[in-house]
XYZ file of C-alpha atoms in Angstrom:
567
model
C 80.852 -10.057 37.477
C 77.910 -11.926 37.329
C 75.442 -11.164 39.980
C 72.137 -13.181 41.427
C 69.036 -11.351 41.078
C 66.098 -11.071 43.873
C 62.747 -10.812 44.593
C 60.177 -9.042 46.690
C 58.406 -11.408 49.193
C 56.657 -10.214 52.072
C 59.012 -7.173 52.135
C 62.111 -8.773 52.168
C 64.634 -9.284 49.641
C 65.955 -13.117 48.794
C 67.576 -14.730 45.757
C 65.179 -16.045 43.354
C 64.427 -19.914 43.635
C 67.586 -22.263 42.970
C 67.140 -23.751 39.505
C 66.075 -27.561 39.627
C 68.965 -29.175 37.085
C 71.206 -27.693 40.266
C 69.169 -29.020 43.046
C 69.361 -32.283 41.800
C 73.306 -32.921 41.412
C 74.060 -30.779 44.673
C 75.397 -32.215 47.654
C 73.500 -29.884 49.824
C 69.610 -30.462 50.292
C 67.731 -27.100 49.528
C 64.272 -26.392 51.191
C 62.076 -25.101 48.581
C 59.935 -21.943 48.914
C 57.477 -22.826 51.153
C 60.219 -24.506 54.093
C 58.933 -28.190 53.559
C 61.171 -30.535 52.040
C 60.601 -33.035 49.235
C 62.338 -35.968 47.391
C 63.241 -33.593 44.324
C 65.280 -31.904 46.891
C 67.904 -35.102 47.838
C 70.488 -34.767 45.719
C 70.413 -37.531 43.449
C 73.307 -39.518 44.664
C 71.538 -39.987 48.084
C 68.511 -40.857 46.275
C 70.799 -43.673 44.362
C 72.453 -44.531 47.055
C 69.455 -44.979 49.580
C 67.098 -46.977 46.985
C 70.518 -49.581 46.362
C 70.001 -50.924 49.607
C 65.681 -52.712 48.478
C 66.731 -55.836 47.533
C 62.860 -57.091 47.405
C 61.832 -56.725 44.514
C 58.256 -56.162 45.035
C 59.428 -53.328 46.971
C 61.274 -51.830 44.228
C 58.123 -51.840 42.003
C 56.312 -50.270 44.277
C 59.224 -47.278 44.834
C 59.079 -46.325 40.703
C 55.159 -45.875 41.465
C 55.508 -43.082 43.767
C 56.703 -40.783 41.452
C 58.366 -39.310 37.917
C 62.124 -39.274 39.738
C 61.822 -42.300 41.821
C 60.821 -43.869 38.783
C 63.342 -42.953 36.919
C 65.921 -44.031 39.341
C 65.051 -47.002 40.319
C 63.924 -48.508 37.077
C 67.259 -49.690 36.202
C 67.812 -51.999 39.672
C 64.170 -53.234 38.942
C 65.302 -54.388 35.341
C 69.482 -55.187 35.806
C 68.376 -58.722 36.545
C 65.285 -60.794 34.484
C 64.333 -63.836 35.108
C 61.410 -65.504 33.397
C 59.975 -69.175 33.975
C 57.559 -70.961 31.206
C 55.036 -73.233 32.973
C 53.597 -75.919 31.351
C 50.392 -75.163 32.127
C 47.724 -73.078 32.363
C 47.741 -71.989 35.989
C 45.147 -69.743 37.850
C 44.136 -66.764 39.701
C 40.670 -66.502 41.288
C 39.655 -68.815 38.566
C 40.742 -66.778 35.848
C 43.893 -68.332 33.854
C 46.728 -65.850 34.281
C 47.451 -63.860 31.099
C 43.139 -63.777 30.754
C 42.321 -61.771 27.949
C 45.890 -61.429 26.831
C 48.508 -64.002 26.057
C 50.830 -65.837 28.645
C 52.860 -64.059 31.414
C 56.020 -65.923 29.791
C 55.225 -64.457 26.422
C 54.115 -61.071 27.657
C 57.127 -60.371 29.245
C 59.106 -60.927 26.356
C 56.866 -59.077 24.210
C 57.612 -56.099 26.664
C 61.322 -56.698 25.984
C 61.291 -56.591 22.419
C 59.017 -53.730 22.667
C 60.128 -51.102 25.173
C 62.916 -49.702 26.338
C 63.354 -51.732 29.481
C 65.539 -54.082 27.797
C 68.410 -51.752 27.644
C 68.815 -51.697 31.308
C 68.899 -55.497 31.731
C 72.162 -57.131 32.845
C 71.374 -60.453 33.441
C 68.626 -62.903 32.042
C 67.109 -65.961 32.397
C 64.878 -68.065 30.985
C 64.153 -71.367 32.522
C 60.937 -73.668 32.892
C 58.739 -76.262 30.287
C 57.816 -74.862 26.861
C 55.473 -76.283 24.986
C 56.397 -77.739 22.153
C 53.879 -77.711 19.632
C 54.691 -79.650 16.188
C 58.083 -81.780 18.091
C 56.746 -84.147 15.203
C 58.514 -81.740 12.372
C 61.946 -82.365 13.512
C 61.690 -86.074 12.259
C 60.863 -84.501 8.628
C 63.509 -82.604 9.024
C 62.101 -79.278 10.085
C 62.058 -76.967 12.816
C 58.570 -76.607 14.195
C 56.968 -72.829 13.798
C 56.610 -72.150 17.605
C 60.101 -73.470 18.248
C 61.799 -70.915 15.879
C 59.338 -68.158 16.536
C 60.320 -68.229 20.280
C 64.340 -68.020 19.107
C 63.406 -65.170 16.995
C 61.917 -63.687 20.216
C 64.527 -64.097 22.537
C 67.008 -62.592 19.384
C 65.044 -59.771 19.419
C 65.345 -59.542 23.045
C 68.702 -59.934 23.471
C 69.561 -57.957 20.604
C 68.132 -54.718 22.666
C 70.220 -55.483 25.797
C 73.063 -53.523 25.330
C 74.517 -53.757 28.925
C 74.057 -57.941 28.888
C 76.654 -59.708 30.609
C 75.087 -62.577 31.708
C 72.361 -65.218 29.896
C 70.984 -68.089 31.278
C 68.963 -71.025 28.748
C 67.518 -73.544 31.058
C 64.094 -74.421 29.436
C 63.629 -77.505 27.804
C 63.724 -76.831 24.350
C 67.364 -76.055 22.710
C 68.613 -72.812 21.508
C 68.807 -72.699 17.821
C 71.884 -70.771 15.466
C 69.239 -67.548 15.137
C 70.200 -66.897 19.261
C 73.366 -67.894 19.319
C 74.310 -65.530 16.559
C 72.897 -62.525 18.004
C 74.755 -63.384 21.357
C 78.123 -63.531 19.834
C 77.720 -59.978 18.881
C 77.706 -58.505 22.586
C 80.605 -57.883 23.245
C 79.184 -56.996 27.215
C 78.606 -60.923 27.586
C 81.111 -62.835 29.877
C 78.418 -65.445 31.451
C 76.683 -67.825 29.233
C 75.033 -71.165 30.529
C 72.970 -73.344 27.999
C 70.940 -76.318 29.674
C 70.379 -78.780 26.839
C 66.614 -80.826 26.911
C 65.844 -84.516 27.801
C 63.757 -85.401 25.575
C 65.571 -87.808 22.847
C 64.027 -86.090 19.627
C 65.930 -85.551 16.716
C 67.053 -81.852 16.772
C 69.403 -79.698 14.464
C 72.854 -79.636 15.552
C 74.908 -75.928 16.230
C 78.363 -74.786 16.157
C 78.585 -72.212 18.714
C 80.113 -69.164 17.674
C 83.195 -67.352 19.417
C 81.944 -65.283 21.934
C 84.942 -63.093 22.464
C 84.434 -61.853 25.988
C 83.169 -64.823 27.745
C 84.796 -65.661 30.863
C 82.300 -68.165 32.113
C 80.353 -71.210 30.414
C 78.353 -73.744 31.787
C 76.987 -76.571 29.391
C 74.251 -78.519 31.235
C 72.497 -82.131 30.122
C 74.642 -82.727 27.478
C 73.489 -85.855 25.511
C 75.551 -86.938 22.373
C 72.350 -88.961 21.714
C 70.305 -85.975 21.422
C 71.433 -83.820 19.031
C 73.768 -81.247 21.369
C 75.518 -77.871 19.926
C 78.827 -78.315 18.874
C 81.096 -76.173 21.713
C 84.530 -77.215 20.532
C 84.594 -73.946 18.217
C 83.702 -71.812 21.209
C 86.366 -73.245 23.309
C 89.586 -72.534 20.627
C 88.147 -69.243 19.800
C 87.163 -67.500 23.187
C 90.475 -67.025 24.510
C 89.163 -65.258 27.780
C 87.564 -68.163 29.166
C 88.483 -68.959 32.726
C 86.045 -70.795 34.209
C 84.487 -73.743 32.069
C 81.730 -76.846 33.518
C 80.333 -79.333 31.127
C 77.594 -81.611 32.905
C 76.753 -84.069 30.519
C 73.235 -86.233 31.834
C 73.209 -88.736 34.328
C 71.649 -91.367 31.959
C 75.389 -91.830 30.523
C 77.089 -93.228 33.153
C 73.651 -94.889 34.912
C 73.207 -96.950 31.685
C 77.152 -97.003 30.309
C 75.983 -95.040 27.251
C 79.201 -93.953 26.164
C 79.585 -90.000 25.843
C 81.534 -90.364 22.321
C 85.298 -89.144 23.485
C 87.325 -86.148 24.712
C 87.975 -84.979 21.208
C 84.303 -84.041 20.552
C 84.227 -81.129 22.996
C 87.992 -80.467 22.755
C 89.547 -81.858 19.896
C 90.034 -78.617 17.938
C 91.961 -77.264 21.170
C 93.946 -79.896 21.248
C 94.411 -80.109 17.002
C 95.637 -76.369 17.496
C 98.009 -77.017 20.385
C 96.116 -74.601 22.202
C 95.350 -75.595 26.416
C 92.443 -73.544 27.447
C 93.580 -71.083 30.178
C 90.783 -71.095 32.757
C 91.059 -70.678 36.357
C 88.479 -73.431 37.573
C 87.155 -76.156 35.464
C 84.520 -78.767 36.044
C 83.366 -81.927 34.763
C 80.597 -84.014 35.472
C 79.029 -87.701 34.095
C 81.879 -87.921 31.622
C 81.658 -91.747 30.102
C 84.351 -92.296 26.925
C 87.199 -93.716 26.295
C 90.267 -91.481 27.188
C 91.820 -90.817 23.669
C 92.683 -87.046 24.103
C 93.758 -86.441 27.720
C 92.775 -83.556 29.939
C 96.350 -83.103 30.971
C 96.669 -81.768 27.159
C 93.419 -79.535 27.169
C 94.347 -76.871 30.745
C 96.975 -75.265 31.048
C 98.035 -75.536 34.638
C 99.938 -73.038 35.082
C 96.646 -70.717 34.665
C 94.182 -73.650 36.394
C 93.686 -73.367 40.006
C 90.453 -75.659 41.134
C 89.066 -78.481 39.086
C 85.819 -80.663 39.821
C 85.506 -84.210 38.635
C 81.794 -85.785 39.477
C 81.151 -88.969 38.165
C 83.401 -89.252 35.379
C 86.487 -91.741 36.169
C 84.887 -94.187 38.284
C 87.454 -94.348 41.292
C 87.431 -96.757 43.922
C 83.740 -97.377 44.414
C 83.428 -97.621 40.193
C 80.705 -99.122 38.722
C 80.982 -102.578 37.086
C 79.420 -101.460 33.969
C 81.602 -98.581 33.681
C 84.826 -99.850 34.230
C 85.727 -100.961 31.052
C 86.140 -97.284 29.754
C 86.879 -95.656 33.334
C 90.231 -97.818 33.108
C 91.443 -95.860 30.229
C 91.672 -93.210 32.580
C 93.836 -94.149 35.436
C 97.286 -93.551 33.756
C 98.261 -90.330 35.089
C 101.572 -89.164 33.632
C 104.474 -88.865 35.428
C 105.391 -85.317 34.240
C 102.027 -83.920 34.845
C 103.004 -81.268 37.427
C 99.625 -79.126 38.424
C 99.263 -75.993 40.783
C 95.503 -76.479 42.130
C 94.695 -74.663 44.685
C 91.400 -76.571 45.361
C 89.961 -80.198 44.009
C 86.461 -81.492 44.339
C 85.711 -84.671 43.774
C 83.930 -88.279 44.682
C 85.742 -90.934 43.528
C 88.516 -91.238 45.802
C 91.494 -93.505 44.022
C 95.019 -94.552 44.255
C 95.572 -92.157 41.215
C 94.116 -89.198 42.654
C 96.498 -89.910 45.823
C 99.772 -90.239 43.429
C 98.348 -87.014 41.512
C 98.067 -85.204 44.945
C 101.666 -86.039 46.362
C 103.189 -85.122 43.195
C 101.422 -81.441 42.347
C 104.153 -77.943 42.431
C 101.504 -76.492 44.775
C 100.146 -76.889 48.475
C 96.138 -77.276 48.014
C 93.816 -74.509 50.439
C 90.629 -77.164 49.858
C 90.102 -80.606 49.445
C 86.507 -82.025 48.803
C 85.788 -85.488 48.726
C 82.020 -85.947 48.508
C 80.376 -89.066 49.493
C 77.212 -88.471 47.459
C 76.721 -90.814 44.213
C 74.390 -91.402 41.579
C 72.079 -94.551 41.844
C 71.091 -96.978 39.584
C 68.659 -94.653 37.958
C 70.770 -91.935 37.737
C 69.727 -89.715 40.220
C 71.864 -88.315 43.161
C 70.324 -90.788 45.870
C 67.559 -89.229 48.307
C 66.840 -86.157 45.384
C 64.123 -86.094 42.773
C 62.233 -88.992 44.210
C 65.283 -91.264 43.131
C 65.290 -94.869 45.671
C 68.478 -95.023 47.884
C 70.040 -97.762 46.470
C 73.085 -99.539 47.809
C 76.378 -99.842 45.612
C 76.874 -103.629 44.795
C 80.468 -103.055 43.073
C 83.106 -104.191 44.602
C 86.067 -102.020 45.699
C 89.329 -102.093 43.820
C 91.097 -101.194 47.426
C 90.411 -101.252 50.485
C 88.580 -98.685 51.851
C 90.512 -98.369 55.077
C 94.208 -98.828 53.472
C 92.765 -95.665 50.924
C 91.715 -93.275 53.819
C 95.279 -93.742 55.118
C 97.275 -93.340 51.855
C 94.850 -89.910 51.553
C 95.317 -88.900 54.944
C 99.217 -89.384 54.302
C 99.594 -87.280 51.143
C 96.981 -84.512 52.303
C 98.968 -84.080 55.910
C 102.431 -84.795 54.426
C 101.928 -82.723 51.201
C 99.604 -80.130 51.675
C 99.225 -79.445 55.313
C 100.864 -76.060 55.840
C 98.683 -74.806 53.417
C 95.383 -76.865 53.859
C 91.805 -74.161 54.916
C 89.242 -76.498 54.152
C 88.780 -80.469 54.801
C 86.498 -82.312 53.500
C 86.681 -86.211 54.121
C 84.753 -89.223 52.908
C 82.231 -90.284 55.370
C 83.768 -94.147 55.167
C 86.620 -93.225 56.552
C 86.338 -93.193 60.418
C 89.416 -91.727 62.195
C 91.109 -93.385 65.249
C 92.742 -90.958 68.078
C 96.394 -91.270 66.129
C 94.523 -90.188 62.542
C 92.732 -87.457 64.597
C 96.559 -86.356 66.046
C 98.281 -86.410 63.057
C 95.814 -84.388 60.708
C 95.842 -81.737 63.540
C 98.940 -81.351 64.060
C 100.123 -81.438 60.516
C 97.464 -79.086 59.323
C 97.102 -76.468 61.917
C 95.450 -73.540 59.133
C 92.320 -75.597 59.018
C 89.346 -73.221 59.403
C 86.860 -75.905 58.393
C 86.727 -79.636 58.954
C 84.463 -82.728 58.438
C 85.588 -85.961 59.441
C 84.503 -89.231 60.780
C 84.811 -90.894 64.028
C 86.020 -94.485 65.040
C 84.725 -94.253 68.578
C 83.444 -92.598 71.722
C 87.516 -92.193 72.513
C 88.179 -90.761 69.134
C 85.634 -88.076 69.719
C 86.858 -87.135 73.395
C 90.382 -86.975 71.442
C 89.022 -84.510 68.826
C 87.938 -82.300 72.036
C 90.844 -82.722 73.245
C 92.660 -81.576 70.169
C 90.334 -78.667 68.844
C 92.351 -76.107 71.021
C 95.393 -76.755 68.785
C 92.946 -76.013 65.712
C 92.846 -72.126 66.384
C 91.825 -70.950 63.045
C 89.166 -73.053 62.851
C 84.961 -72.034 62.599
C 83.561 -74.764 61.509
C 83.779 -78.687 62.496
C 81.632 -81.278 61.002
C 81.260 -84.906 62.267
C 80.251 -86.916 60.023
C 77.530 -89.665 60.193
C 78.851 -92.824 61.454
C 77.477 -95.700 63.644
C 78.994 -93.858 66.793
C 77.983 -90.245 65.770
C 74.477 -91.680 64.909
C 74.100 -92.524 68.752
C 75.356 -89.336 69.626
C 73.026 -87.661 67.574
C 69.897 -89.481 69.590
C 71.205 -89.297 72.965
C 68.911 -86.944 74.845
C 71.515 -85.254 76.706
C 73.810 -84.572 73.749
C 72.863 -80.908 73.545
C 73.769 -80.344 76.920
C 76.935 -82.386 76.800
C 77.926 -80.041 73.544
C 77.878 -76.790 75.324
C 79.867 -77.975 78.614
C 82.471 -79.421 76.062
C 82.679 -76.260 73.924
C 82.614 -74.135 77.259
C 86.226 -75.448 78.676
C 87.844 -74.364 75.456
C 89.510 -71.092 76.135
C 89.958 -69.851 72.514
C 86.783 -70.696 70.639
C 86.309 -69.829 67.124
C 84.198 -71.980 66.318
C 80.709 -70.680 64.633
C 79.264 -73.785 63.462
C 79.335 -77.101 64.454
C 77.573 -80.678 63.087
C 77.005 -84.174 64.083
C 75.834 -86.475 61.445
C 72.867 -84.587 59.682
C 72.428 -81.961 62.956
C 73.941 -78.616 62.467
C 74.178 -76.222 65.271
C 75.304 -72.391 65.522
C 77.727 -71.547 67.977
C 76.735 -68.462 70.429
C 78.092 -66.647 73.412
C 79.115 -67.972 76.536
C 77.200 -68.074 79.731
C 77.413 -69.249 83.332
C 75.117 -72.936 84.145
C 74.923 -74.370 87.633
C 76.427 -78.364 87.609
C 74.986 -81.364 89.514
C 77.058 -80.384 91.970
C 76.179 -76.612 92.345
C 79.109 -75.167 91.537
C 79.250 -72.803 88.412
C 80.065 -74.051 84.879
C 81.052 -72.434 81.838
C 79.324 -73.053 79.134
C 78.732 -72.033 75.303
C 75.113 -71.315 73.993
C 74.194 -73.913 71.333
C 71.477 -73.207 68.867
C 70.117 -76.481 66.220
C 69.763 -74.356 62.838
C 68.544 -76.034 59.575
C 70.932 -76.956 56.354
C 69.837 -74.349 54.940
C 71.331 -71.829 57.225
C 74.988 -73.482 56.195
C 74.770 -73.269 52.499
C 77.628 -70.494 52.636
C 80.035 -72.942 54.567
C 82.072 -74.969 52.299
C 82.111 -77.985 53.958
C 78.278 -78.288 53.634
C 77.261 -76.665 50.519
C 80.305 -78.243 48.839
C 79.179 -81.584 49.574
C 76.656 -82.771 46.446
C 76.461 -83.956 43.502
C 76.366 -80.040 41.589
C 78.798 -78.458 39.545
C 76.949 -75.407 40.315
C 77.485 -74.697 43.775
C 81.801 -74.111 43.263
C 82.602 -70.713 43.368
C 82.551 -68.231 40.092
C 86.728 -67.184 39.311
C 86.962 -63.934 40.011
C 87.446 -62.378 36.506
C 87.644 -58.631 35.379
C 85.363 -57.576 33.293
């Protein structure tokens, strides 16, 4: 039997030191010779564990400087996610151009990748920004220009080194070219991949885009038939796994009826093949073509559970201009039975009621967002875009609409129904405000419009019946919009709030105020007896992002929800 030798020290006998490989990987910290502890005596899953929880990432930087381990250990969280952003400009530091003496912070970076081992560790990158295009004048003689390519050879050789990449992100404003795409349809790691196509209108080469065969999510941004866009219809037959799909094609489409050629383009080799894409959520945004293919032959819905439609079949508030190829998209057929589980959308229509009351399943969500794109294209209010009003005339009745919705949502999907979001020009009466409640008691978030002073004393009334619920939303109407400047309203808020027994409620709006509920607490009345009352805190819209019925309201395909997917 093996036995531990000793030493001699100051007349008494102890085992010689622990060796270091066995310090490291022990669960039991070991003082070292001398009684004083160090970091090389943490057992490295404590050392892991403690430096997961720096999220800054200045901090982390500053952790692999202190020393050889902490380097080690924490060089892989400083490198799992990259993100690099190409400026159009020179900018400066103390008067000195950054990159002074070198070459640009952009290009450094990437030289670092291609050069060192950091790439290895990276997990997720992004490149986003303005490049500058030097020599855009070669791709009308039919040539790539030499800083173009060189900077796809780059990011190949980048890419090409990240071994662990699962997710890539192209949002600068030049387009990828068949060099990058090629070397990203050999990682088989890769199950994110979002492409953000330029706006300039310059003649560019077009590329099919290989089969990636693990991608589970793909994002196609600014498409523009009229510039030149990559072919995606190949990568849509061939990566089986997809399950969560958005193609945004630019705003310029529908803003100056440029039609987007047709359905088959993107998904005519799907549809050639018999094949209907199996994704769990799929979005679709400034769609303008005539509906040829349908896109009740390109899902398969028994695998699709939330779709987004922005922009792209006109609805009731359609555009004159449009309407010519938005009509070829109201026949819904009869046999087209659908199991969403949540719809976004803002073009309320009678279609979109007869597709509700006739799906297999109850839908959880319901968006309806008011926001649309002006004149110019623009989501109104963003960007610098004007405000412009909408001079096209209904095909309905606005009013007659918000009842046949509020019928089918209450009637069809009630039981069932978490999250409400209505359209802002519908204002519900006390018997609209009755019947949603009491046919959709689940709700645990709600925005809705107001008739009247009465209808909102009847929504007080009724929020006790709503026990689920955490977050209301008025929205802005001519009646809220007094509410929202009455001096006293704050104070009238937390009395109201206070003679609820059962309050679950954690954040509450009126018009474009957002409060957070707090605690309760005991106020003095006019009258000097005690009141009950609920504290009431004004928070910014930022602070709401994370509840649905705010940061689900624009005009971004972004915002929904990743499916969940396994790796």
């Amino acid at each position: 039997m093996m036995q531990a030798s000793s030493s001699q020290r100051g007349g008494t006998t102890v085992p010689n030191d622990i060796p270091r490989f066995v310090t490291y990987t022990s669960p039991v910290a070991v003082p070292s010779s001398n009684g004083l502890g160090s970091a090389s005596t943490l057992p490295l899953n404590l050392v892991a564990l403690i430096v997961s929880y720096l999220e800054d990432l200045g901090d982390i930087a500053r952790v692999t400087r202190t020393c050889r381990l902490l380097y080690y250990m924490t060089l892989p969280q400083l490198y799992t996610r990259v993100s690099l952003h190409s400026y159009p400009a020179i900018r400066y530091q103390n008067g000195r151009p950054e990159g002074f003496g070198s070459g640009s912070p952009f290009m450094l970076a990437l030289n670092g990748l291609v050069t060192k081992a950091h790439a290895s560790v990276v997990q997720e990158f992004q490149v986003y920004g303005e490049w500058n295009e030097v020599g855009a004048e070669d791709f009308a003689k039919g040539r790539v220009p030499d800083n173009t390519m060189m900077l796809n050879i780059l990011m190949r050789a980048a890419t090409d080194k990240m071994t662990k990449l699962r997710s890539f992100n192209w949002e600068l404003d030049c387009k990828p070219l068949k060099t990058l795409y090629q070397g990203l349809s050999t990682h088989n790691t890769l199950t994110s991949l979002t492409i953000r196509f330029p706006q300039t209108r310059v003649p560019r080469p077009s590329v099919i885009i290989p089969p990636m065969t693990n991608l589970r999510v793909f994002r196609a941004m600014d498409i523009d038939p009229l510039c030149y866009p990559d072919d995606i219809s190949v990568l849509m037959l061939s990566s089986k796994k997809l399950e969560d799909v958005r193609i945004h094609f630019s705003p310029r489409m529908r803003a100056e009826a440029e039609s987007s050629l047709s359905w088959g383009n993107y998904f005519g080799r799907c549809l050639r093949a018999g094949y209907k894409m199996k994704v769990k959520h799929f979005a679709v945004q400034n769609f303008y073509g005539h509906n040829v293919e349908g896109i009740e032959d390109t899902l398969d819905h028994e695998t699709c559970r939330s779709i987004t439609f922005l922009d792209v079949f006109g609805g009731a508030k359609g555009s004159s201009a449009t309407v010519f190829f938005d009509d070829t998209w109201k026949m819904i057929p009869m046999d087209m039975k659908t199991k969403f589980k949540a719809m976004r959308t803002n073009e309320p229509s009678q279609q979109h009621v007869k597709l509700m009351s006739s799906m297999q399943t109850q839908l959880e969500r319901l968006y309806l967002v008011s926001q649309r794109l002006s004149k110019t294209g623009h989501t109104p209010g963003e960007h610098g875009a004007p405000v412009t009003p909408d001079d096209s005339q209904p095909d309905i009745d606005s009013t007659a609409l918000g009842k046949q919705y509020l019928h089918a949502i209450t009637r069809f999907h009630g039981a069932n129904l978490k999250h409400l979001l209505l359209w802002d020009q519908w204002q519900l009466n006390q018997d609209d405000l009755s019947e949603l409640i009491r046919y959709c008691p689940n709700l645990e978030q709600l925005a809705v419009g107001v008739h009247s002073e009465d209808s909102l004393k009847a929504m007080w009334l009724l929020l006790p019946f709503l026990s689920k619920l955490k977050a209301l939303r008025l929205l802005l109407t001519d009646h809220v919009e007094e509410q929202c400047q009455s001096s006293g309203h704050l104070n009238l808020m937390e009395a109201a709030l206070g003679k609820l027994d059962a309050l679950h409620l954690k954040w509450f709006g009126v018009g474009n105020r957002i409060f957070q509920v707090g605690a309760r607490y005991q106020s003095v009345g006019p009258d000097g007896l005690p009141v009950a009352k609920v504290r009431v805190t004004e928070v910014t819209v930022g602070n709401v992002q994370h509840v649905e019925i705010w940061g689900m309201d624009c005009l971004d395909i972004m915002v929904d929800p990743i499916a969940r997917f396994s790796p």
